[in-house]
GROMACS .gro file of C-alpha atoms in nm:
model
  500
    1MET     CA    1  11.923   2.386  12.523
    2PRO     CA    2  12.218   2.547  12.706
    3ILE     CA    3  12.472   2.735  12.497
    4GLN     CA    4  12.812   2.570  12.494
    5ASN     CA    5  13.108   2.792  12.583
    6LYS     CA    6  12.900   3.108  12.592
    7ILE     CA    7  13.076   3.443  12.560
    8THR     CA    8  13.147   3.561  12.913
    9ARG     CA    9  13.313   3.897  12.851
   10THR     CA   10  13.439   4.137  12.585
   11GLU     CA   11  13.734   4.372  12.579
   12ILE     CA   12  13.642   4.692  12.397
   13ARG     CA   13  13.921   4.926  12.293
   14MET     CA   14  13.863   5.278  12.165
   15TYR     CA   15  14.187   5.384  11.997
   16LYS     CA   16  14.284   5.751  12.043
   17LEU     CA   17  14.364   5.840  11.683
   18GLY     CA   18  14.171   6.166  11.719
   19THR     CA   19  13.808   6.257  11.654
   20GLY     CA   20  13.697   5.950  11.462
   21ASP     CA   21  13.615   5.583  11.520
   22CYS     CA   22  13.864   5.299  11.557
   23PHE     CA   23  13.747   5.010  11.777
   24GLY     CA   24  13.892   4.673  11.855
   25ILE     CA   25  13.682   4.412  12.034
   26LYS     CA   26  13.783   4.072  12.167
   27PHE     CA   27  13.524   3.816  12.275
   28TYR     CA   28  13.611   3.555  12.541
   29ASP     CA   29  13.448   3.234  12.655
   30LYS     CA   30  13.549   3.022  12.955
   31ASP     CA   31  13.841   2.876  12.758
   32GLY     CA   32  13.984   3.211  12.651
   33LEU     CA   33  13.985   3.428  12.336
   34SER     CA   34  13.709   3.323  12.097
   35TYR     CA   35  13.660   3.599  11.836
   36LYS     CA   36  13.821   3.924  11.717
   37LEU     CA   37  13.626   4.214  11.570
   38MET     CA   38  13.743   4.551  11.436
   39ILE     CA   39  13.510   4.841  11.359
   40ASP     CA   40  13.645   5.126  11.143
   41CYS     CA   41  13.984   5.294  11.155
   42GLY     CA   42  13.951   5.665  11.107
   43THR     CA   43  14.038   6.008  11.236
   44TRP     CA   44  13.993   6.365  11.125
   45LYS     CA   45  14.357   6.403  11.024
   46GLY     CA   46  14.710   6.289  11.103
   47THR     CA   47  15.037   6.193  10.939
   48LYS     CA   48  15.155   5.837  10.889
   49GLU     CA   49  15.428   5.901  11.147
   50TYR     CA   50  15.177   6.018  11.408
   51LEU     CA   51  14.915   5.747  11.352
   52SER     CA   52  15.143   5.446  11.300
   53PRO     CA   53  15.214   5.378  11.672
   54TYR     CA   54  14.840   5.364  11.744
   55VAL     CA   55  14.759   5.140  11.448
   56SER     CA   56  15.066   4.922  11.515
   57ASP     CA   57  14.943   4.866  11.871
   58LEU     CA   58  14.597   4.772  11.738
   59VAL     CA   59  14.732   4.530  11.477
   60SER     CA   60  14.970   4.373  11.729
   61TRP     CA   61  14.691   4.333  11.985
   62PHE     CA   62  14.492   4.144  11.724
   63GLY     CA   63  14.792   3.928  11.630
   64ASN     CA   64  14.772   4.062  11.271
   65GLU     CA   65  14.430   3.914  11.200
   66VAL     CA   66  14.063   3.964  11.281
   67ASP     CA   67  13.768   3.738  11.229
   68LEU     CA   68  13.558   4.032  11.112
   69LEU     CA   69  13.626   4.387  10.994
   70VAL     CA   70  13.323   4.619  10.988
   71ILE     CA   71  13.329   4.945  10.795
   72THR     CA   72  13.033   5.157  10.897
   73HIS     CA   73  13.044   5.431  10.629
   74GLU     CA   74  13.264   5.633  10.397
   75HIS     CA   75  13.379   5.932  10.600
   76LYS     CA   76  13.743   6.016  10.659
   77ASP     CA   77  13.701   5.994  11.036
   78HIS     CA   78  13.607   5.627  10.989
   79VAL     CA   79  13.845   5.508  10.714
   80TYR     CA   80  14.144   5.743  10.702
   81GLY     CA   81  14.362   5.506  10.908
   82PHE     CA   82  14.360   5.256  10.621
   83GLU     CA   83  14.505   5.525  10.394
   84ALA     CA   84  14.762   5.675  10.631
   85CYS     CA   85  14.882   5.335  10.754
   86GLU     CA   86  14.818   5.130  10.441
   87GLN     CA   87  15.126   4.909  10.479
   88LEU     CA   88  15.022   4.796  10.825
   89PHE     CA   89  14.692   4.668  10.682
   90THR     CA   90  14.813   4.527  10.350
   91ASN     CA   91  15.137   4.360  10.456
   92GLY     CA   92  15.062   4.060  10.677
   93PHE     CA   93  14.727   4.171  10.821
   94ASP     CA   94  14.428   3.947  10.748
   95ALA     CA   95  14.056   4.010  10.783
   96LYS     CA   96  13.872   3.680  10.742
   97GLN     CA   97  13.551   3.865  10.652
   98VAL     CA   98  13.456   4.227  10.584
   99TRP     CA   99  13.108   4.372  10.634
  100MET     CA  100  12.972   4.689  10.479
  101ALA     CA  101  12.625   4.832  10.432
  102TRP     CA  102  12.410   4.731  10.135
  103THR     CA  103  12.473   5.080   9.992
  104GLU     CA  104  12.839   4.991   9.924
  105ASN     CA  105  12.757   4.717   9.671
  106ASP     CA  106  12.919   4.865   9.362
  107ASP     CA  107  12.774   4.589   9.140
  108ASP     CA  108  12.410   4.672   9.215
  109PRO     CA  109  12.261   4.877   8.923
  110THR     CA  110  12.020   5.061   9.155
  111ILE     CA  111  12.303   5.165   9.383
  112GLN     CA  112  12.518   5.259   9.085
  113ASP     CA  113  12.246   5.497   8.966
  114TRP     CA  114  12.194   5.645   9.311
  115MET     CA  115  12.567   5.689   9.370
  116LYS     CA  116  12.598   5.865   9.034
  117ARG     CA  117  12.344   6.125   9.144
  118TYR     CA  118  12.498   6.142   9.491
  119GLY     CA  119  12.839   6.183   9.328
  120GLN     CA  120  12.704   6.478   9.129
  121LYS     CA  121  12.628   6.657   9.455
  122LYS     CA  122  12.980   6.582   9.575
  123LYS     CA  123  13.128   6.719   9.253
  124ALA     CA  124  12.916   7.031   9.287
  125LEU     CA  125  13.034   7.082   9.640
  126ALA     CA  126  13.400   7.038   9.546
  127LYS     CA  127  13.360   7.286   9.261
  128ALA     CA  128  13.179   7.542   9.475
  129THR     CA  129  13.436   7.508   9.752
  130GLU     CA  130  13.714   7.582   9.508
  131LYS     CA  131  13.530   7.889   9.376
  132ILE     CA  132  13.466   8.019   9.726
  133SER     CA  133  13.828   7.976   9.825
  134VAL     CA  134  13.945   8.176   9.524
  135PHE     CA  135  13.681   8.442   9.584
  136VAL     CA  136  13.748   8.506   9.953
  137HIS     CA  137  14.122   8.541   9.898
  138ASP     CA  138  14.090   8.770   9.595
  139GLU     CA  139  14.193   9.127   9.682
  140PHE     CA  140  13.973   9.268   9.404
  141ASN     CA  141  13.662   9.126   9.569
  142HIS     CA  142  13.766   9.274   9.904
  143GLN     CA  143  13.725   9.620   9.750
  144ALA     CA  144  13.348   9.572   9.749
  145TYR     CA  145  13.358   9.610  10.129
  146GLU     CA  146  13.611   9.891  10.158
  147HIS     CA  147  13.344  10.140  10.266
  148GLU     CA  148  13.182   9.903  10.514
  149LYS     CA  149  13.231   9.981  10.883
  150TYR     CA  150  13.316   9.618  10.959
  151ALA     CA  151  13.493   9.536  10.633
  152SER     CA  152  13.779   9.340  10.792
  153GLN     CA  153  13.538   9.133  11.003
  154ILE     CA  154  13.325   9.053  10.697
  155ILE     CA  155  13.629   8.941  10.499
  156GLU     CA  156  13.763   8.729  10.785
  157SER     CA  157  13.424   8.567  10.846
  158ARG     CA  158  13.408   8.464  10.481
  159LYS     CA  159  13.759   8.325  10.495
  160SER     CA  160  13.656   8.130  10.805
  161PHE     CA  161  13.348   7.998  10.624
  162SER     CA  162  13.565   7.889  10.331
  163ALA     CA  163  13.808   7.708  10.563
  164LYS     CA  164  13.529   7.523  10.745
  165LEU     CA  165  13.364   7.428  10.418
  166SER     CA  166  13.697   7.287  10.298
  167ASP     CA  167  13.712   7.082  10.618
  168LEU     CA  168  13.372   6.927  10.539
  169VAL     CA  169  13.483   6.848  10.185
  170ASP     CA  170  13.803   6.691  10.316
  171LEU     CA  171  13.601   6.477  10.556
  172GLN     CA  172  13.409   6.292  10.290
  173PHE     CA  173  13.546   6.343   9.940
  174SER     CA  174  13.843   6.207   9.751
  175LEU     CA  175  13.978   6.489   9.539
  176ASP     CA  176  14.243   6.514   9.270
  177ASN     CA  177  14.332   6.878   9.207
  178GLN     CA  178  13.998   6.971   9.365
  179VAL     CA  179  13.804   6.736   9.133
  180TYR     CA  180  13.586   6.465   9.289
  181VAL     CA  181  13.718   6.122   9.187
  182GLY     CA  182  13.504   5.873   9.380
  183ASN     CA  183  13.565   5.662   9.688
  184LEU     CA  184  13.791   5.791   9.963
  185LYS     CA  185  14.130   5.626   9.934
  186GLY     CA  186  14.088   5.451  10.269
  187MET     CA  187  13.760   5.296  10.150
  188LYS     CA  188  13.918   5.180   9.824
  189ILE     CA  189  14.204   5.017  10.014
  190VAL     CA  190  13.957   4.818  10.223
  191LYS     CA  191  13.751   4.711   9.922
  192ASP     CA  192  14.037   4.635   9.683
  193LYS     CA  193  14.322   4.519   9.907
  194ILE     CA  194  14.189   4.403  10.244
  195ALA     CA  195  13.851   4.248  10.159
  196LYS     CA  196  13.987   4.064   9.851
  197GLY     CA  197  13.668   3.873   9.774
  198LYS     CA  198  13.555   3.845  10.138
  199LEU     CA  199  13.323   4.144  10.133
  200VAL     CA  200  12.965   4.087  10.253
  201PHE     CA  201  12.689   4.347  10.234
  202LYS     CA  202  12.432   4.370  10.512
  203ASN     CA  203  12.070   4.487  10.504
  204PRO     CA  204  11.842   4.626  10.775
  205GLY     CA  205  11.644   4.341  10.928
  206ASP     CA  206  11.924   4.085  10.893
  207ILE     CA  207  11.999   3.883  11.205
  208ILE     CA  208  12.329   3.694  11.201
  209ARG     CA  209  12.342   3.396  11.435
  210GLY     CA  210  12.586   3.116  11.497
  211LEU     CA  211  12.908   3.277  11.375
  212LYS     CA  212  13.201   3.052  11.453
  213GLY     CA  213  13.358   3.182  11.772
  214LEU     CA  214  13.045   3.371  11.878
  215PRO     CA  215  12.814   3.108  12.032
  216GLY     CA  216  12.495   3.260  12.164
  217VAL     CA  217  12.561   3.600  12.004
  218ASN     CA  218  12.294   3.743  11.774
  219ILE     CA  219  12.388   4.041  11.557
  220TYR     CA  220  12.098   4.264  11.451
  221VAL     CA  221  12.151   4.485  11.146
  222LEU     CA  222  11.959   4.806  11.215
  223GLY     CA  223  12.073   5.039  10.939
  224PRO     CA  224  12.122   5.195  10.696
  225PRO     CA  225  11.758   5.230  10.596
  226LYS     CA  226  11.623   5.131  10.258
  227SER     CA  227  11.414   5.447  10.237
  228TRP     CA  228  11.569   5.745  10.059
  229LEU     CA  229  11.355   5.977  10.274
  230SER     CA  230  11.502   5.824  10.590
  231ILE     CA  231  11.855   5.857  10.457
  232LYS     CA  232  11.801   6.228  10.392
  233LYS     CA  233  11.647   6.301  10.733
  234GLU     CA  234  11.892   6.461  10.974
  235ASN     CA  235  11.658   6.580  11.252
  236GLY     CA  236  11.328   6.484  11.407
  237GLY     CA  237  11.064   6.709  11.555
  238GLU     CA  238  11.015   6.833  11.908
  239GLY     CA  239  11.108   6.561  12.154
  240GLU     CA  240  11.262   6.343  11.882
  241SER     CA  241  11.603   6.509  11.842
  242TYR     CA  242  11.829   6.707  12.070
  243LYS     CA  243  11.816   7.081  12.009
  244HIS     CA  244  12.042   7.261  11.768
  245ASN     CA  245  12.016   7.600  11.598
  246ARG     CA  246  12.076   7.475  11.246
  247GLU     CA  247  11.828   7.393  10.972
  248ILE     CA  248  11.925   7.216  10.649
  249PHE     CA  249  11.742   7.321  10.333
  250LYS     CA  250  11.696   7.164   9.993
  251SER     CA  251  12.008   7.184   9.781
  252ASP     CA  252  11.949   6.987   9.463
  253ALA     CA  253  11.895   7.305   9.266
  254PHE     CA  254  12.220   7.448   9.397
  255ALA     CA  255  12.413   7.137   9.289
  256ALA     CA  256  12.260   7.150   8.943
  257ALA     CA  257  12.341   7.518   8.905
  258VAL     CA  258  12.704   7.478   9.006
  259LEU     CA  259  12.752   7.198   8.756
  260ASN     CA  260  12.548   7.371   8.485
  261GLU     CA  261  12.339   7.056   8.451
  262SER     CA  262  12.046   7.033   8.214
  263GLU     CA  263  11.810   6.848   8.449
  264ASP     CA  264  11.487   7.024   8.533
  265TYR     CA  265  11.486   7.122   8.899
  266THR     CA  266  11.185   7.352   8.869
  267GLU     CA  267  11.025   7.215   9.183
  268GLU     CA  268  11.334   7.313   9.382
  269LEU     CA  269  11.353   7.675   9.258
  270PRO     CA  270  11.248   7.961   9.489
  271PHE     CA  271  11.073   8.146   9.203
  272ASP     CA  272  10.831   8.079   8.919
  273ARG     CA  273  10.963   7.913   8.604
  274LYS     CA  274  10.863   8.215   8.391
  275TYR     CA  275  11.146   8.414   8.546
  276VAL     CA  276  11.415   8.172   8.427
  277ILE     CA  277  11.626   8.312   8.139
  278ASP     CA  278  11.777   8.091   7.870
  279ARG     CA  279  12.155   8.125   7.882
  280ASN     CA  280  12.170   8.130   7.500
  281SER     CA  281  11.920   8.413   7.456
  282SER     CA  282  11.974   8.786   7.396
  283ALA     CA  283  11.787   8.852   7.721
  284TRP     CA  284  12.058   8.666   7.908
  285GLU     CA  285  12.332   8.872   7.738
  286LYS     CA  286  12.154   9.196   7.828
  287ALA     CA  287  12.102   9.087   8.187
  288MET     CA  288  12.468   8.996   8.223
  289ARG     CA  289  12.581   9.333   8.077
  290ASN     CA  290  12.377   9.513   8.340
  291TYR     CA  291  12.487   9.276   8.613
  292LYS     CA  292  12.857   9.317   8.534
  293ASN     CA  293  12.834   9.695   8.482
  294ASP     CA  294  13.148   9.874   8.608
  295GLY     CA  295  13.104  10.036   8.945
  296SER     CA  296  12.823   9.801   9.050
  297GLU     CA  297  13.031   9.515   9.188
  298TRP     CA  298  12.880   9.570   9.528
  299ARG     CA  299  12.542   9.465   9.388
  300ASN     CA  300  12.667   9.124   9.278
  301ILE     CA  301  12.541   8.821   9.464
  302ASP     CA  302  12.797   8.572   9.335
  303PHE     CA  303  12.927   8.488   9.678
  304ASP     CA  304  12.586   8.489   9.847
  305TRP     CA  305  12.474   8.230   9.591
  306LEU     CA  306  12.779   8.016   9.666
  307GLN     CA  307  12.695   8.028  10.036
  308GLY     CA  308  12.444   7.757   9.945
  309ALA     CA  309  12.746   7.527   9.942
  310GLY     CA  310  12.730   7.525  10.320
  311GLU     CA  311  12.379   7.382  10.313
  312LEU     CA  312  12.480   7.129  10.047
  313ALA     CA  313  12.787   7.021  10.246
  314LEU     CA  314  12.584   6.962  10.560
  315ARG     CA  315  12.316   6.772  10.369
  316VAL     CA  316  12.566   6.545  10.193
  317SER     CA  317  12.750   6.483  10.521
  318SER     CA  318  12.423   6.400  10.696
  319MET     CA  319  12.320   6.158  10.419
  320THR     CA  320  12.654   5.976  10.445
  321ASN     CA  321  12.612   5.946  10.822
  322ASN     CA  322  12.268   5.792  10.770
  323LEU     CA  323  12.431   5.532  10.544
  324SER     CA  324  12.611   5.392  10.849
  325LEU     CA  325  12.602   5.018  10.906
  326ALA     CA  326  12.441   5.008  11.252
  327LEU     CA  327  12.474   4.688  11.455
  328ALA     CA  328  12.338   4.557  11.785
  329PHE     CA  329  12.510   4.257  11.949
  330GLU     CA  330  12.280   4.051  12.171
  331PHE     CA  331  12.435   3.802  12.416
  332GLU     CA  332  12.253   3.491  12.530
  333PRO     CA  333  12.166   3.399  12.796
  334SER     CA  334  12.237   3.731  12.975
  335GLN     CA  335  12.032   3.920  12.712
  336LYS     CA  336  12.272   4.214  12.736
  337VAL     CA  337  12.326   4.424  12.422
  338MET     CA  338  12.613   4.625  12.272
  339LEU     CA  339  12.514   4.899  12.027
  340PHE     CA  340  12.749   5.027  11.753
  341PRO     CA  341  12.552   5.267  11.529
  342GLY     CA  342  12.839   5.429  11.338
  343ASP     CA  343  12.737   5.792  11.289
  344ALA     CA  344  12.368   5.722  11.229
  345GLU     CA  345  12.149   6.032  11.250
  346PHE     CA  346  11.780   6.065  11.324
  347GLY     CA  347  11.650   5.931  10.993
  348SER     CA  348  11.835   5.605  11.045
  349TRP     CA  349  11.740   5.569  11.414
  350ALA     CA  350  11.373   5.622  11.334
  351SER     CA  351  11.385   5.367  11.051
  352TRP     CA  352  11.508   5.093  11.285
  353HIS     CA  353  11.170   5.091  11.458
  354GLU     CA  354  10.993   5.033  11.124
  355ILE     CA  355  11.184   4.719  11.025
  356ASP     CA  356  10.968   4.411  10.975
  357TRP     CA  357  11.143   4.153  11.193
  358ASN     CA  358  10.859   3.898  11.181
  359SER     CA  359  11.042   3.649  10.960
  360SER     CA  360  11.367   3.660  11.155
  361VAL     CA  361  11.285   3.705  11.523
  362PRO     CA  362  11.179   3.382  11.696
  363LYS     CA  363  10.833   3.386  11.850
  364VAL     CA  364  10.904   3.319  12.218
  365GLU     CA  365  10.610   3.314  12.457
  366ASN     CA  366  10.601   3.621  12.686
  367SER     CA  367  10.899   3.767  12.500
  368ASP     CA  368  10.947   4.142  12.528
  369HIS     CA  369  11.000   4.134  12.152
  370LEU     CA  370  10.625   4.073  12.127
  371LYS     CA  371  10.516   4.317  12.397
  372LYS     CA  372  10.709   4.606  12.247
  373GLY     CA  373  10.907   4.674  11.934
  374VAL     CA  374  11.216   4.464  11.870
  375VAL     CA  375  11.442   4.769  11.860
  376GLU     CA  376  11.291   4.925  12.171
  377ASP     CA  377  11.356   4.597  12.350
  378LEU     CA  378  11.718   4.591  12.227
  379LEU     CA  379  11.768   4.949  12.343
  380ASN     CA  380  11.618   4.869  12.682
  381ARG     CA  381  11.880   4.596  12.724
  382THR     CA  382  12.177   4.797  12.593
  383VAL     CA  383  12.465   4.795  12.841
  384PHE     CA  384  12.729   4.939  12.607
  385TYR     CA  385  12.666   5.225  12.366
  386LYS     CA  386  12.922   5.361  12.118
  387VAL     CA  387  12.792   5.716  12.098
  388ALA     CA  388  12.703   5.810  11.741
  389HIS     CA  389  12.871   6.104  11.567
  390HIS     CA  390  13.101   6.225  11.843
  391LEU     CA  391  12.832   6.353  12.084
  392SER     CA  392  12.669   6.575  11.819
  393HIS     CA  393  12.306   6.685  11.850
  394ASN     CA  394  12.182   6.470  11.562
  395GLY     CA  395  12.390   6.159  11.626
  396THR     CA  396  12.162   6.016  11.894
  397ALA     CA  397  11.784   6.006  11.867
  398LYS     CA  398  11.600   6.118  12.177
  399ARG     CA  399  11.262   5.946  12.220
  400LEU     CA  400  11.348   5.662  11.980
  401GLY     CA  401  11.702   5.624  12.109
  402LEU     CA  402  11.861   5.740  12.430
  403GLU     CA  403  11.539   5.759  12.629
  404MET     CA  404  11.488   5.388  12.558
  405MET     CA  405  11.830   5.296  12.701
  406THR     CA  406  11.707   5.211  13.050
  407HIS     CA  407  11.948   4.941  13.166
  408SER     CA  408  12.111   5.020  13.501
  409ASP     CA  409  12.451   4.892  13.378
  410LEU     CA  410  12.474   5.126  13.077
  411VAL     CA  411  12.827   5.237  12.981
  412ALA     CA  412  12.903   5.468  12.687
  413MET     CA  413  13.212   5.554  12.481
  414ALA     CA  414  13.244   5.869  12.268
  415THR     CA  415  13.510   5.944  12.007
  416LEU     CA  416  13.570   6.317  12.054
  417ASP     CA  417  13.908   6.488  12.085
  418TYR     CA  418  13.955   6.866  12.051
  419ASN     CA  419  14.323   6.816  11.974
  420ILE     CA  420  14.234   6.655  11.641
  421ILE     CA  421  13.911   6.793  11.506
  422SER     CA  422  13.775   7.039  11.252
  423GLU     CA  423  13.755   7.385  11.412
  424GLY     CA  424  13.399   7.413  11.288
  425TRP     CA  425  13.288   7.117  11.497
  426THR     CA  426  13.398   7.255  11.833
  427SER     CA  427  13.088   7.477  11.857
  428THR     CA  428  12.851   7.182  11.815
  429MET     CA  429  13.037   6.893  11.979
  430PRO     CA  430  12.966   6.793  12.244
  431ASN     CA  431  12.596   6.866  12.253
  432VAL     CA  432  12.529   6.964  12.614
  433GLU     CA  433  12.184   6.801  12.632
  434ILE     CA  434  12.319   6.467  12.515
  435VAL     CA  435  12.615   6.488  12.755
  436LYS     CA  436  12.391   6.551  13.055
  437GLU     CA  437  12.146   6.277  12.953
  438LEU     CA  438  12.428   6.027  12.899
  439VAL     CA  439  12.590   6.113  13.232
  440LYS     CA  440  12.254   6.061  13.401
  441LYS     CA  441  12.179   5.735  13.217
  442THR     CA  442  12.526   5.589  13.274
  443LYS     CA  443  12.571   5.733  13.625
  444GLY     CA  444  12.896   5.887  13.511
  445ARG     CA  445  13.019   5.583  13.318
  446LEU     CA  446  13.083   5.790  13.007
  447LEU     CA  447  13.427   5.733  12.853
  448VAL     CA  448  13.534   6.011  12.616
  449MET     CA  449  13.847   5.986  12.403
  450ASN     CA  450  13.987   6.313  12.536
  451GLU     CA  451  13.794   6.523  12.791
  452LYS     CA  452  14.035   6.819  12.772
  453GLY     CA  453  13.860   7.138  12.664
  454LEU     CA  454  13.511   6.981  12.651
  455LEU     CA  455  13.223   7.155  12.828
  456ALA     CA  456  12.912   6.991  12.966
  457ASP     CA  457  12.744   7.329  13.012
  458ARG     CA  458  12.838   7.626  12.793
  459LYS     CA  459  12.661   7.877  13.021
  460THR     CA  460  12.812   7.776  13.354
  461LYS     CA  461  13.137   7.656  13.191
  462GLU     CA  462  13.113   7.325  13.377
  463SER     CA  463  13.372   7.093  13.223
  464LEU     CA  464  13.272   6.755  13.089
  465ALA     CA  465  13.529   6.595  13.322
  466ASP     CA  466  13.363   6.752  13.629
  467CYS     CA  467  13.016   6.655  13.504
  468VAL     CA  468  13.126   6.292  13.460
  469LYS     CA  469  13.296   6.292  13.799
  470ASN     CA  470  12.986   6.427  13.971
  471GLY     CA  471  12.769   6.180  13.783
  472LYS     CA  472  12.955   5.891  13.943
  473ASN     CA  473  12.811   5.991  14.279
  474ALA     CA  474  12.498   5.802  14.169
  475LEU     CA  475  12.693   5.474  14.158
  476SER     CA  476  12.678   5.236  14.450
  477PRO     CA  477  13.015   5.144  14.606
  478LYS     CA  478  12.991   4.805  14.434
  479GLU     CA  479  12.912   4.959  14.093
  480ARG     CA  480  13.196   5.210  14.131
  481LYS     CA  481  13.446   4.938  14.220
  482GLU     CA  482  13.340   4.717  13.929
  483PHE     CA  483  13.356   5.003  13.679
  484ASP     CA  484  13.700   5.115  13.793
  485GLU     CA  485  13.832   4.759  13.777
  486ASN     CA  486  13.704   4.714  13.423
  487CYS     CA  487  13.850   5.036  13.276
  488LYS     CA  488  14.198   5.119  13.152
  489ASN     CA  489  14.314   5.450  13.005
  490GLU     CA  490  14.642   5.390  12.825
  491THR     CA  491  14.855   5.597  12.588
  492TYR     CA  492  14.701   5.459  12.269
  493TYR     CA  493  14.353   5.355  12.379
  494ILE     CA  494  14.080   5.344  12.640
  495GLU     CA  495  13.968   4.991  12.725
  496TYR     CA  496  13.650   4.870  12.890
  497ASN     CA  497  13.589   4.509  12.991
  498LEU     CA  498  13.220   4.425  12.957
  499GLN     CA  499  13.123   4.138  13.187
  500LEU     CA  500  12.839   3.928  13.048
   0.00000   0.00000   0.00000
């Protein structure tokens, strides 16, 4: 049966708030505007005065209401706009429905328990970050390096580490006088003031069909995974993830130590249990007297122990990314797909391929859903990809992700801007392998928030702008004309019109 008033095109706007996601999407049928969707509103940082013109333009473009607001996950670069520009979202703006991942259901006892333990890691990180900041700026502690040849470089490197660690904390934690207090303010504003009883939680394997205003559009919920192991997994093995020189280690023991918790983390300790000393024993007092002996400060490992905060920060950040609500929009009858994965990392991408879709995917004879996996088929038909995690190495799976995006019409958008970003991220974003693969897959149809300062090759110093420009040589004259006609780069946003 033919679909009445099918969706014929979408307008996709990537707002230039800075490194972070803020997308507006309008869906049109033959009679005009049919549906309005907003996904996230975040950026690394920015004042209300700076961000307001961007958010005002977005709200005005939507006519002060959206049919659906999607919040992918609780990171500042995805929700900070709701905090900085709260009045614009709570005074006359209406979201008819709000979607979040199943992990945001505060009333679920299982999630409450998990978030309590997750919150403990956040508290540990906040506490360790504060200690490190005090330590690296303490002149007394600098004396331990006064005889070192490179004393000033050591001190500066530790100050730099402290600053970058603070950036990671700021990205994901709501603090009050350096004490973790729960949800980021932007997230609380969405839950308490914008959603107002219209909040719906989505699970992997859900397929939403028949939304009013979206005839013939099927929305597949891919993530976040239900498996704790998948949530914790940042990288895959050889051929599964794009290369990076970082490894993340276990950090539960570190979190427990910082908080002086009583839980038994024996399995996480790097030494046998018989070497653990009871803090209330005379042996502990003797050990501490020797450890704190005058003239032996240089032997102390206080700061080296706290360096574990870096591993904990990266692990917690990675887990939050893997909690992203990842969505694929399938359009009938064209069968084209838009993919919005939030900041999903490898563990989430891999989990998509393990979802049991049997009860929700219709059994159509000769369907590619039956010949291959449902997610592989969706990726094969993806014509628009919102690049996960700002072109980072772990934001896009390789074999189970980008290599499956084989459609000749693929276009990608990436939310990366060196003008507004943590300094620590500039060495890892963009990942050069992902850039080159995306340029090849899209034939240069890669739209980046701000190309200035970005390199596609760190050895040859080839700029990302030149790489994208050269990639467009693979387009036919017809493809080049169509792409140029469907793109706009304005002051507040980059817009792409996807023809369906």
